[in-house]
Coordinates of C-alpha atoms in Angstrom, one line a residue:
M134 CA 0.0 0.0 0.0
E135 CA 1.3 3.4 -1.0
D136 CA 1.6 6.1 1.7
E137 CA 1.2 8.9 -0.8
E138 CA -1.3 9.4 -3.7
D139 CA 0.1 9.4 -7.2
P140 CA -1.2 12.2 -9.4
Q141 CA -1.7 9.7 -12.1
C142 CA -4.3 7.9 -10.0
G143 CA -6.8 10.7 -10.2
K144 CA -8.1 13.0 -7.4
P145 CA -8.2 11.3 -4.0
D146 CA -11.0 13.6 -3.0
F147 CA -13.9 14.5 -5.4
V148 CA -13.9 18.0 -3.8
L149 CA -10.7 18.6 -5.7
L150 CA -12.3 18.1 -9.1
D151 CA -11.9 21.1 -11.4
H152 CA -15.4 20.5 -12.9
V153 CA -18.1 18.8 -10.9
T154 CA -20.1 16.9 -13.5
M155 CA -21.3 13.3 -13.6
E156 CA -18.9 12.6 -16.5
D157 CA -15.9 13.9 -14.6
F158 CA -17.0 12.1 -11.4
M159 CA -17.3 8.7 -13.1
E160 CA -14.0 9.2 -15.1
N161 CA -12.1 9.9 -11.8
L162 CA -13.7 6.9 -10.2
K163 CA -12.8 4.7 -13.1
L164 CA -9.2 5.9 -13.3
R165 CA -8.7 5.3 -9.6
F166 CA -10.3 1.8 -9.8
E167 CA -8.0 0.8 -12.7
K168 CA -5.0 1.9 -10.6
G169 CA -6.1 -0.3 -7.7
R170 CA -7.5 2.7 -5.7
I171 CA -11.0 1.5 -4.6
Y172 CA -11.5 4.3 -2.1
T173 CA -12.1 8.0 -2.8
Y174 CA -13.2 10.8 -0.4
I175 CA -16.0 13.3 -0.8
G176 CA -15.0 15.5 2.1
E177 CA -15.6 13.2 5.1
V178 CA -17.6 10.7 3.1
L179 CA -15.8 7.7 1.7
V180 CA -16.8 6.2 -1.7
S181 CA -15.9 2.6 -2.1
V182 CA -16.0 0.4 -5.3
N183 CA -16.3 -3.3 -4.7
P184 CA -13.3 -5.0 -6.5
Y185 CA -14.8 -8.5 -6.1
Q186 CA -11.4 -9.9 -5.3
E187 CA -8.9 -9.9 -2.4
L188 CA -6.6 -6.9 -2.3
P189 CA -3.6 -6.3 0.0
L190 CA -5.2 -3.3 1.7
Y191 CA -5.9 -4.6 5.1
G192 CA -4.2 -6.2 8.1
P193 CA -1.9 -5.1 11.0
E194 CA 0.5 -3.1 8.8
A195 CA -2.2 -1.1 7.2
I196 CA -3.9 -0.5 10.6
A197 CA -0.6 0.8 12.0
R198 CA -0.3 3.3 9.1
Y199 CA -3.7 4.8 9.8
Q200 CA -3.7 4.6 13.6
G201 CA -3.7 8.0 15.2
R202 CA -3.5 9.9 11.9
E203 CA -5.7 12.7 10.7
L204 CA -8.2 11.8 8.0
Y205 CA -6.3 13.3 5.1
E206 CA -2.7 12.3 6.1
R207 CA -2.9 9.0 4.3
P208 CA -4.7 7.9 1.1
P209 CA -8.4 7.3 1.4
H210 CA -9.2 4.1 3.2
L211 CA -11.9 2.5 5.4
Y212 CA -9.4 2.5 8.3
A213 CA -9.1 6.3 8.1
V214 CA -12.9 6.6 8.6
A215 CA -12.9 4.2 11.5
N216 CA -9.9 6.0 13.0
A217 CA -11.6 9.4 12.6
A218 CA -14.8 8.2 14.3
Y219 CA -12.7 6.6 17.1
R220 CA -10.5 9.7 17.6
A221 CA -13.5 12.0 17.6
M222 CA -15.3 9.9 20.2
K223 CA -12.2 9.9 22.5
R224 CA -11.3 13.5 21.9
R225 CA -14.7 15.0 22.5
S226 CA -16.3 12.3 24.7
R227 CA -19.2 12.3 22.3
D228 CA -21.1 9.4 20.6
T229 CA -20.3 8.9 16.9
C230 CA -21.8 6.8 14.1
I231 CA -20.6 5.2 10.9
V232 CA -23.4 4.8 8.3
I233 CA -22.7 2.2 5.5
S234 CA -25.0 2.6 2.5
G235 CA -25.1 1.3 -1.0
E236 CA -26.9 -1.0 -3.3
S237 CA -27.0 -4.8 -2.8
G238 CA -23.6 -6.4 -3.4
A239 CA -21.7 -3.1 -2.9
G240 CA -19.6 -4.6 -0.1
K241 CA -21.3 -3.1 3.0
T242 CA -21.0 -6.2 5.2
E243 CA -17.2 -6.6 4.4
A244 CA -16.8 -2.9 5.2
S245 CA -18.5 -3.3 8.6
K246 CA -16.2 -6.2 9.4
H247 CA -13.0 -4.2 8.6
I248 CA -14.3 -1.4 10.8
M249 CA -14.7 -3.9 13.7
Q250 CA -11.3 -5.3 13.1
Y251 CA -9.7 -1.9 13.2
I252 CA -11.4 -0.9 16.5
A253 CA -10.4 -4.3 18.0
A254 CA -6.8 -3.8 16.9
V255 CA -6.3 -0.2 18.3
T256 CA -7.9 -0.7 21.7
N257 CA -6.9 -2.2 25.0
P258 CA -3.1 -1.6 25.1
S259 CA -3.1 -2.7 28.7
R260 CA -4.6 -6.1 27.7
R261 CA -7.4 -6.1 30.3
A262 CA -9.2 -9.5 30.3
E263 CA -12.7 -8.1 30.3
V264 CA -11.9 -5.8 27.3
E265 CA -10.4 -8.8 25.4
R266 CA -13.6 -10.8 26.1
V267 CA -15.7 -8.0 24.6
K268 CA -13.5 -7.7 21.6
D269 CA -13.6 -11.4 20.9
V270 CA -17.5 -11.4 21.1
L271 CA -17.6 -8.3 18.8
L272 CA -15.5 -10.1 16.2
K273 CA -17.0 -13.5 16.5
S274 CA -20.6 -12.3 16.5
T275 CA -20.2 -11.3 12.9
C276 CA -19.5 -14.9 11.8
V277 CA -22.5 -16.2 13.7
L278 CA -24.9 -13.5 12.4
E279 CA -23.7 -14.1 8.8
A280 CA -24.6 -17.8 9.1
F281 CA -28.1 -17.2 10.2
G282 CA -28.9 -13.9 8.5
N283 CA -26.9 -14.0 5.2
A284 CA -27.5 -15.9 2.0
R285 CA -26.2 -16.2 -1.6
T286 CA -28.0 -14.0 -4.0
N287 CA -27.5 -13.2 -7.7
R288 CA -25.5 -10.1 -6.8
N289 CA -23.5 -11.3 -3.8
H290 CA -22.5 -14.7 -2.4
N291 CA -22.7 -13.4 1.1
S292 CA -25.6 -11.0 1.1
S293 CA -27.0 -9.7 4.4
R294 CA -30.7 -10.5 4.4
F295 CA -31.3 -8.4 7.5
G296 CA -30.4 -4.9 8.7
K297 CA -28.0 -4.5 11.6
Y298 CA -27.1 -1.6 13.9
M299 CA -24.3 -2.3 16.4
D300 CA -23.6 0.0 19.4
I301 CA -20.1 -0.4 20.8
N302 CA -19.7 1.1 24.3
F303 CA -16.3 2.5 25.3
D304 CA -14.9 3.6 28.7
F305 CA -13.1 6.9 29.3
K306 CA -9.8 5.3 28.2
G307 CA -11.4 4.4 24.8
D308 CA -11.5 0.6 25.4
P309 CA -14.6 -1.4 24.4
V310 CA -16.6 -2.5 27.4
G311 CA -19.7 -3.8 25.8
G312 CA -22.1 -3.5 22.9
H313 CA -25.6 -4.2 21.6
I314 CA -26.9 -5.4 18.3
H315 CA -30.2 -4.3 16.9
S316 CA -31.6 -6.3 13.9
Y317 CA -34.2 -5.2 11.4
L318 CA -36.5 -6.8 8.9
L319 CA -35.1 -10.3 8.6
E320 CA -36.1 -11.6 5.1
K321 CA -37.9 -14.6 6.5
S322 CA -39.7 -15.4 3.3
R323 CA -36.3 -16.7 2.0
V324 CA -36.9 -19.7 4.3
L325 CA -39.6 -20.8 1.9
K326 CA -38.5 -19.5 -1.5
Q327 CA -35.6 -17.9 -3.3
H328 CA -35.1 -16.3 -6.7
V329 CA -33.5 -18.5 -9.4
G330 CA -29.8 -18.6 -8.8
E331 CA -30.1 -17.9 -5.1
R332 CA -29.9 -20.0 -1.9
N333 CA -31.6 -20.2 1.5
F334 CA -29.8 -18.9 4.6
H335 CA -26.2 -20.3 5.0
A336 CA -27.1 -22.0 8.3
F337 CA -29.2 -24.7 6.5
Y338 CA -26.4 -25.8 4.1
Q339 CA -23.7 -25.6 6.8
V340 CA -25.7 -28.0 9.0
L341 CA -26.3 -30.4 6.1
R342 CA -22.8 -30.4 4.8
G343 CA -20.8 -29.7 8.0
C344 CA -22.3 -31.9 10.8
E345 CA -20.7 -35.2 11.6
D346 CA -22.5 -38.3 10.4
S347 CA -23.6 -39.2 13.9
E348 CA -25.2 -35.8 14.5
L349 CA -26.9 -35.9 11.1
Q350 CA -28.3 -39.3 12.1
K351 CA -29.7 -37.9 15.3
L352 CA -31.3 -35.0 13.3
H353 CA -32.8 -37.5 10.8
L354 CA -31.1 -35.6 8.0
Q355 CA -29.1 -36.5 4.9
R356 CA -26.3 -34.4 3.4
N357 CA -28.0 -33.7 0.1
P358 CA -29.8 -30.3 0.2
A359 CA -31.9 -31.3 -2.9
L360 CA -33.8 -33.7 -0.6
Y361 CA -35.5 -30.8 1.2
S362 CA -38.1 -28.4 -0.1
F363 CA -36.6 -25.3 1.5
T364 CA -33.0 -25.9 0.2
R365 CA -33.7 -27.6 -3.1
Q366 CA -33.6 -24.4 -5.1
G367 CA -30.1 -23.6 -4.0
A368 CA -28.8 -27.2 -3.8
G369 CA -26.8 -26.9 -7.0
L370 CA -25.3 -23.6 -5.9
S371 CA -23.7 -24.9 -2.7
A372 CA -20.0 -24.6 -2.1
S373 CA -17.9 -27.7 -1.9
D374 CA -18.4 -30.0 1.0
S375 CA -15.0 -29.2 2.5
E376 CA -15.7 -25.4 2.2
E377 CA -19.2 -25.8 3.9
R378 CA -17.6 -27.9 6.6
C379 CA -15.0 -25.3 7.3
H380 CA -17.7 -22.6 7.5
H381 CA -19.8 -24.8 9.9
Q382 CA -16.8 -25.4 12.1
A383 CA -15.9 -21.7 12.2
V384 CA -19.5 -20.8 13.2
V385 CA -19.6 -23.5 16.0
E386 CA -16.2 -22.3 17.3
A387 CA -17.4 -18.7 17.2
M388 CA -20.6 -19.7 19.2
H389 CA -18.5 -21.4 21.8
V390 CA -16.2 -18.3 22.1
I391 CA -19.2 -16.0 22.5
G392 CA -20.6 -18.2 25.3
F393 CA -23.1 -20.6 23.7
S394 CA -23.1 -23.9 25.6
A395 CA -22.9 -27.2 23.8
E396 CA -26.5 -27.9 24.6
E397 CA -27.6 -24.5 23.1
V398 CA -25.6 -25.2 19.9
G399 CA -27.3 -28.6 19.7
S400 CA -30.7 -27.0 20.2
V401 CA -30.0 -24.6 17.3
H402 CA -29.2 -27.5 15.0
R403 CA -32.3 -29.4 16.1
I404 CA -34.5 -26.3 15.3
L405 CA -32.9 -26.0 11.8
A406 CA -33.5 -29.7 11.2
A407 CA -37.1 -29.4 12.3
I408 CA -37.7 -26.5 9.8
L409 CA -36.2 -28.7 7.0
H410 CA -38.5 -31.6 7.9
L411 CA -41.5 -29.2 8.2
G412 CA -40.9 -28.0 4.6
N413 CA -41.2 -31.6 3.4
I414 CA -44.6 -32.3 5.0
E415 CA -47.4 -32.6 2.4
F416 CA -51.1 -33.0 3.0
V417 CA -53.6 -35.5 1.5
E418 CA -57.4 -36.0 1.9
T419 CA -58.5 -39.4 3.2
E420 CA -61.4 -41.3 1.8
E421 CA -63.5 -40.1 4.8
G422 CA -62.9 -36.5 3.7
H423 CA -60.4 -35.7 6.5
L424 CA -57.0 -34.1 6.0
A425 CA -53.9 -36.1 6.9
V426 CA -50.1 -35.9 6.6
A427 CA -48.8 -37.8 3.7
E428 CA -45.7 -39.0 5.5
D429 CA -46.2 -39.7 9.3
Q430 CA -42.5 -40.2 9.9
L431 CA -41.9 -36.4 9.3
V432 CA -44.3 -35.6 12.1
D433 CA -42.4 -38.0 14.4
H434 CA -39.1 -36.2 13.5
M435 CA -40.7 -32.8 14.2
A436 CA -42.1 -34.0 17.6
E437 CA -38.7 -35.4 18.6
L438 CA -36.6 -32.4 17.5
T439 CA -38.9 -29.8 19.1
A440 CA -39.6 -31.9 22.2
T441 CA -43.3 -31.5 21.5
P442 CA -46.0 -34.2 21.9
R443 CA -46.8 -35.8 18.5
E444 CA -50.5 -35.0 18.9
L445 CA -49.9 -31.3 19.4
V446 CA -47.7 -31.2 16.3
L447 CA -50.4 -32.9 14.3
R448 CA -53.1 -30.7 15.6
C449 CA -51.0 -27.6 14.8
L450 CA -50.6 -28.8 11.2
L451 CA -54.1 -29.9 10.5
A452 CA -56.4 -27.5 12.3
R453 CA -56.7 -24.0 13.8
T454 CA -58.5 -22.7 16.9
V455 CA -61.3 -20.2 16.2
A456 CA -63.1 -18.0 18.8
S457 CA -66.8 -17.7 18.0
G458 CA -69.0 -14.7 18.7
G459 CA -70.2 -16.2 22.0
R460 CA -66.6 -16.5 23.2
E461 CA -66.7 -20.2 22.6
V462 CA -63.4 -21.7 21.3
I463 CA -63.8 -24.3 18.6
E464 CA -61.3 -26.2 16.5
K465 CA -61.7 -26.0 12.7
G466 CA -59.9 -28.4 10.4
H467 CA -57.8 -27.0 7.6
T468 CA -58.2 -27.6 3.9
A469 CA -55.1 -28.8 2.0
A470 CA -54.4 -25.3 0.8
E471 CA -54.9 -23.8 4.3
A472 CA -52.7 -26.4 5.9
S473 CA -49.9 -25.7 3.4
Y474 CA -50.2 -22.0 4.1
A475 CA -50.1 -22.6 7.9
R476 CA -47.1 -24.9 7.5
D477 CA -45.1 -22.2 5.6
A478 CA -46.2 -19.5 8.1
C479 CA -45.0 -21.7 10.9
A480 CA -41.6 -22.3 9.3
K481 CA -41.0 -18.6 8.8
A482 CA -42.1 -17.8 12.4
V483 CA -39.9 -20.5 13.9
Y484 CA -36.8 -19.3 11.9
Q485 CA -37.4 -15.7 12.9
R486 CA -37.7 -16.6 16.5
L487 CA -34.5 -18.6 16.3
F488 CA -32.7 -15.7 14.7
E489 CA -33.9 -13.3 17.3
W490 CA -32.9 -15.7 20.1
V491 CA -29.4 -15.9 18.6
V492 CA -29.1 -12.1 18.5
N493 CA -30.4 -11.7 22.1
R494 CA -28.1 -14.4 23.3
I495 CA -25.1 -12.5 21.8
N496 CA -26.4 -9.3 23.4
S497 CA -26.7 -10.9 26.8
V498 CA -23.0 -11.8 26.6
M499 CA -21.8 -8.6 25.0
E500 CA -23.6 -6.0 27.2
A501 CA -21.5 -3.9 29.5
R502 CA -21.5 -5.4 33.0
G503 CA -21.4 -3.6 36.3
R504 CA -20.9 -0.1 34.8
D505 CA -21.4 2.8 37.3
P506 CA -21.1 6.2 35.6
R507 CA -20.3 7.8 39.0
K508 CA -17.3 5.5 39.5
D509 CA -16.3 4.5 36.0
G510 CA -17.2 7.7 34.1
K511 CA -19.6 8.2 31.3
D512 CA -19.5 5.6 28.5
T513 CA -19.4 6.7 24.9
V514 CA -20.7 4.9 21.9
I515 CA -19.7 4.2 18.3
G516 CA -22.6 3.0 16.2
V517 CA -22.1 1.1 13.0
L518 CA -25.2 0.8 10.7
D519 CA -25.0 -1.9 8.1
I520 CA -28.5 -1.9 6.4
Y521 CA -29.9 -3.6 3.3
G522 CA -28.7 -2.3 0.0
F523 CA -31.1 -0.9 -2.6
E524 CA -32.6 -3.8 -4.6
V525 CA -34.3 -4.3 -8.0
F526 CA -35.4 -7.8 -8.8
P527 CA -37.5 -9.3 -11.6
V528 CA -40.3 -9.6 -9.0
N529 CA -40.1 -7.1 -6.2
S530 CA -42.0 -8.2 -3.1
F531 CA -43.2 -6.3 0.0
E532 CA -39.8 -6.9 1.6
Q533 CA -38.0 -5.2 -1.3
F534 CA -40.5 -2.3 -1.0
C535 CA -39.5 -1.9 2.7
I536 CA -35.8 -2.3 2.0
N537 CA -35.9 0.4 -0.7
Y538 CA -37.9 2.7 1.5
C539 CA -35.2 2.3 4.2
N540 CA -32.6 3.3 1.6
E541 CA -34.7 6.3 0.7
K542 CA -34.7 7.4 4.3
L543 CA -30.9 6.9 4.4
Q544 CA -30.4 8.9 1.3
Q545 CA -32.5 11.7 2.9
L546 CA -30.2 11.6 5.9
F547 CA -27.1 12.0 3.6
I548 CA -28.7 14.9 1.8
Q549 CA -29.6 16.5 5.1
L550 CA -26.1 16.1 6.6
I551 CA -23.8 16.4 3.6
L552 CA -25.5 18.9 1.3
K553 CA -28.2 20.9 3.0
Q554 CA -26.4 21.6 6.3
E555 CA -23.1 22.4 4.5
Q556 CA -24.7 24.9 2.2
E557 CA -26.6 26.5 5.1
E558 CA -23.3 26.8 7.0
Y559 CA -21.7 28.5 4.1
E560 CA -24.6 31.0 4.0
R561 CA -24.3 31.7 7.8
E562 CA -20.6 32.4 7.5
G563 CA -20.9 34.5 4.4
I564 CA -18.6 32.3 2.3
A565 CA -18.7 33.0 -1.4
W566 CA -19.7 29.8 -3.2
Q567 CA -21.7 28.5 -6.1
T568 CA -24.9 26.8 -5.2
V569 CA -24.9 23.0 -6.0
E570 CA -28.2 21.7 -7.3
Y571 CA -29.1 18.3 -6.0
F572 CA -32.2 16.1 -6.0
N573 CA -34.1 16.1 -2.8
N574 CA -35.8 12.7 -2.4
A575 CA -38.2 13.9 0.2
T576 CA -41.0 13.7 -2.4
I577 CA -40.4 9.9 -2.7
V578 CA -40.3 9.4 1.0
D579 CA -43.6 11.3 1.2
L580 CA -45.1 9.1 -1.4
V581 CA -44.4 6.1 0.8
E582 CA -45.1 7.3 4.3
R583 CA -47.6 10.2 4.0
P584 CA -50.5 9.8 6.4
H585 CA -53.8 8.7 4.9
R586 CA -52.5 8.9 1.3
G587 CA -49.1 7.2 1.3
I588 CA -48.6 3.7 0.0
L589 CA -48.1 2.3 3.5
A590 CA -51.2 4.0 4.8
V591 CA -53.3 2.7 1.8
L592 CA -51.9 -0.8 2.4
D593 CA -52.8 -0.6 6.1
E594 CA -56.3 0.5 5.3
A595 CA -56.8 -2.2 2.7
C596 CA -55.6 -4.9 5.1
S597 CA -57.9 -3.7 8.0
T598 CA -61.0 -3.3 5.8
A599 CA -63.8 -5.9 6.3
G600 CA -64.7 -7.9 3.2
T601 CA -62.7 -9.0 0.2
I602 CA -59.9 -6.6 -0.8
T603 CA -58.0 -7.5 -3.9
D604 CA -54.8 -6.2 -5.5
R605 CA -56.9 -4.5 -8.1
I606 CA -58.8 -2.4 -5.5
F607 CA -55.6 -1.6 -3.7
L608 CA -54.0 -0.5 -7.0
Q609 CA -57.0 1.6 -8.0
T610 CA -56.8 3.4 -4.6
L611 CA -53.1 4.2 -5.3
D612 CA -53.9 5.4 -8.8
T613 CA -56.6 7.7 -7.4
H614 CA -54.3 9.3 -4.8
H615 CA -51.1 9.5 -6.9
R616 CA -52.1 9.8 -10.5
H617 CA -50.3 13.2 -10.7
H618 CA -47.3 12.2 -8.7
P619 CA -44.0 12.5 -10.7
H620 CA -42.5 9.4 -9.1
Y621 CA -45.5 7.0 -9.3
T622 CA -47.0 5.3 -12.3
S623 CA -49.0 2.2 -13.3
R624 CA -50.3 0.7 -16.5
Q625 CA -53.7 2.3 -15.9
L626 CA -52.0 5.7 -15.8
C627 CA -49.6 4.9 -18.6
P628 CA -51.4 2.5 -21.0
T629 CA -48.5 2.5 -23.6
D630 CA -46.0 1.1 -21.0
K631 CA -46.3 -2.7 -21.8
T632 CA -43.7 -3.6 -19.2
M633 CA -46.5 -3.5 -16.6
E634 CA -49.7 -5.5 -16.4
F635 CA -53.1 -3.8 -16.1
G636 CA -54.6 -4.1 -12.6
R637 CA -51.4 -5.7 -11.2
D638 CA -48.3 -3.6 -11.3
F639 CA -47.2 -0.2 -10.2
R640 CA -43.8 1.5 -10.4
I641 CA -41.9 3.9 -8.1
K642 CA -39.2 6.0 -9.5
H643 CA -36.6 5.8 -6.7
Y644 CA -33.5 8.0 -6.4
A645 CA -31.5 4.9 -7.4
G646 CA -33.7 3.6 -10.2
D647 CA -37.2 2.6 -11.2
V648 CA -38.7 -0.4 -9.4
T649 CA -41.8 -2.2 -10.6
R650 CA -43.8 -4.0 -8.0
T651 CA -46.4 -6.7 -8.6
G652 CA -49.6 -6.3 -6.6
C653 CA -49.8 -9.8 -5.3
P654 CA -46.6 -9.9 -3.2
I655 CA -47.6 -6.6 -1.7
L656 CA -51.2 -7.5 -0.7
C657 CA -51.9 -11.2 -0.1
P658 CA -54.0 -11.6 3.1
E659 CA -55.3 -15.2 2.5
P660 CA -54.8 -17.6 -0.3
V661 CA -57.9 -18.7 -2.2
Q662 CA -58.5 -21.4 -4.8
G663 CA -59.9 -21.1 -8.3
C664 CA -57.6 -19.0 -10.5
T665 CA -56.7 -20.0 -14.0
W666 CA -53.3 -19.7 -15.6
A667 CA -54.5 -17.0 -17.9
D668 CA -55.4 -14.7 -14.9
C669 CA -51.7 -14.0 -14.5
G670 CA -51.2 -12.7 -18.0
P671 CA -50.3 -14.2 -21.4
E672 CA -46.8 -15.2 -20.4
L673 CA -48.3 -18.0 -18.3
S674 CA -51.4 -18.9 -20.3
S675 CA -49.7 -22.1 -21.7
H676 CA -48.8 -23.5 -18.2
Q677 CA -50.9 -26.1 -16.5
G678 CA -51.3 -27.0 -12.8
T679 CA -53.0 -26.2 -9.6
R680 CA -52.8 -22.6 -8.4
Q681 CA -53.6 -20.3 -5.5
G682 CA -54.5 -16.7 -5.7
C683 CA -55.1 -13.4 -3.9
G684 CA -58.6 -12.2 -4.7
S685 CA -58.8 -11.5 -8.4
Q686 CA -55.0 -11.8 -8.8
C687 CA -53.0 -15.1 -8.8
Y688 CA -49.6 -16.2 -7.6
R689 CA -47.9 -19.4 -8.6
I690 CA -46.8 -22.1 -6.2
N691 CA -43.5 -23.9 -6.6
D692 CA -42.5 -23.1 -10.2
P693 CA -38.6 -23.2 -10.3
G694 CA -38.7 -21.7 -13.7
V695 CA -40.3 -18.4 -12.6
P696 CA -37.9 -16.1 -10.8
G697 CA -39.3 -14.6 -7.5
H698 CA -42.0 -17.2 -7.1
N699 CA -42.2 -20.3 -5.0
C700 CA -43.9 -22.4 -7.6
S701 CA -44.0 -26.0 -9.0
P702 CA -45.7 -27.0 -12.3

């Protein structure tokens, strides 16, 4: 790594550009990338370009070069930002925060790991045991959270499928004494279905490929992920057995370092196995007209792995409890479609609770212990926000809608802090400068969150209204409220745009690109029977099979050939 910037590598700070145009910006970014410079400043903001390869930019020697230096003393680097946040926190005794933003696959998760490694490396010179324990938990927690919250996508082989904000508490000497992890919006639908070319969460494949034969036998599992409904889609995309085994061992070792007992690790594996067995359960109708499980052995496995009586497992799968108007509680049997829906909902709920338990278990070990501000002084905090990246998929579900909304809010924060406040400060100090025009995405945020008229408000109203509410009615309401909005459109409002379907799709023009959303993944309260293939448009009119739908709109079940849907012909 060079200690000085070569003029031939372009401008290390975009503020130094002679002409601030998009063409000059991109040309400087390209020049630096070709010279191996993946980092460039915009003032105190660091722009990073993912090289998708290992570069010799990190490690103890690089940390030593940036430790204790001012931001611009060395070439742009992630360590310089981490060092600036750490020094500002120590110098001013004020909380600081590092926000990592970018589209999916930009390298945000790797950036957060390097920030943690830097903080761990520059703290605790006196080698206090408690501080070392906290540092070990901070570093090892990343490995565990990646196993349960990350997955392979088409853009990234280790994509975070949840949002994470980590608080690191420091004492008056600047040593970490604790921390807390907040998780947001786990993509639990990934348990059931994945886009073509993507996998389920890493943890499932690591258990199947990494456990010893004796443990797999106790879990009633086989090594082949293709044998299980929830991992079949990504079975052919799995890493080699040896690689998955190494990942599994690293996660188990990290859990032990954090403080998970052997029994707790075993319980986690049993829950993962129970979810896999649950996904393979199918329902059939008996000659008497009752619903039954096609393979009883799977119910036995579920009961054993979850330590639940077999009768309770069976009742949960085949019936639901309903409270009548007279406060009488009755048990109503499921139809095959209702049982399948309940099975999938149960799988998602169990995995989400497992993930939240893992996060809470890490927090219980990592939290600051026995801190008394009167005796120990006031703790300060560095926050690291690693949130979802902006996503555009062939089929964009409600989860992508929420993810992109979060990114709109982050973009609004950047605009507020970097552009609006800076220009207001120039005006207050009477500095001569040229006004920089920028796009304010407040109008897009308002489109989503505005009370009574925003997309979320309309969706809430549709879901709480009595009677049958279909995607078509939901879409018509949006069209009525936003027909003149510059960032909203649908086929009804733009009949010539054949990339959208009538009565099904709408499009939001985000700051990072246009995203078309299909009505059905947004609003699907209960599955109903009776749709025909033609209801979903001409592209599926030649398909045959059983289907479920949402009101007047349909969605496909288990069709591996259709990206974004959990369908089978």
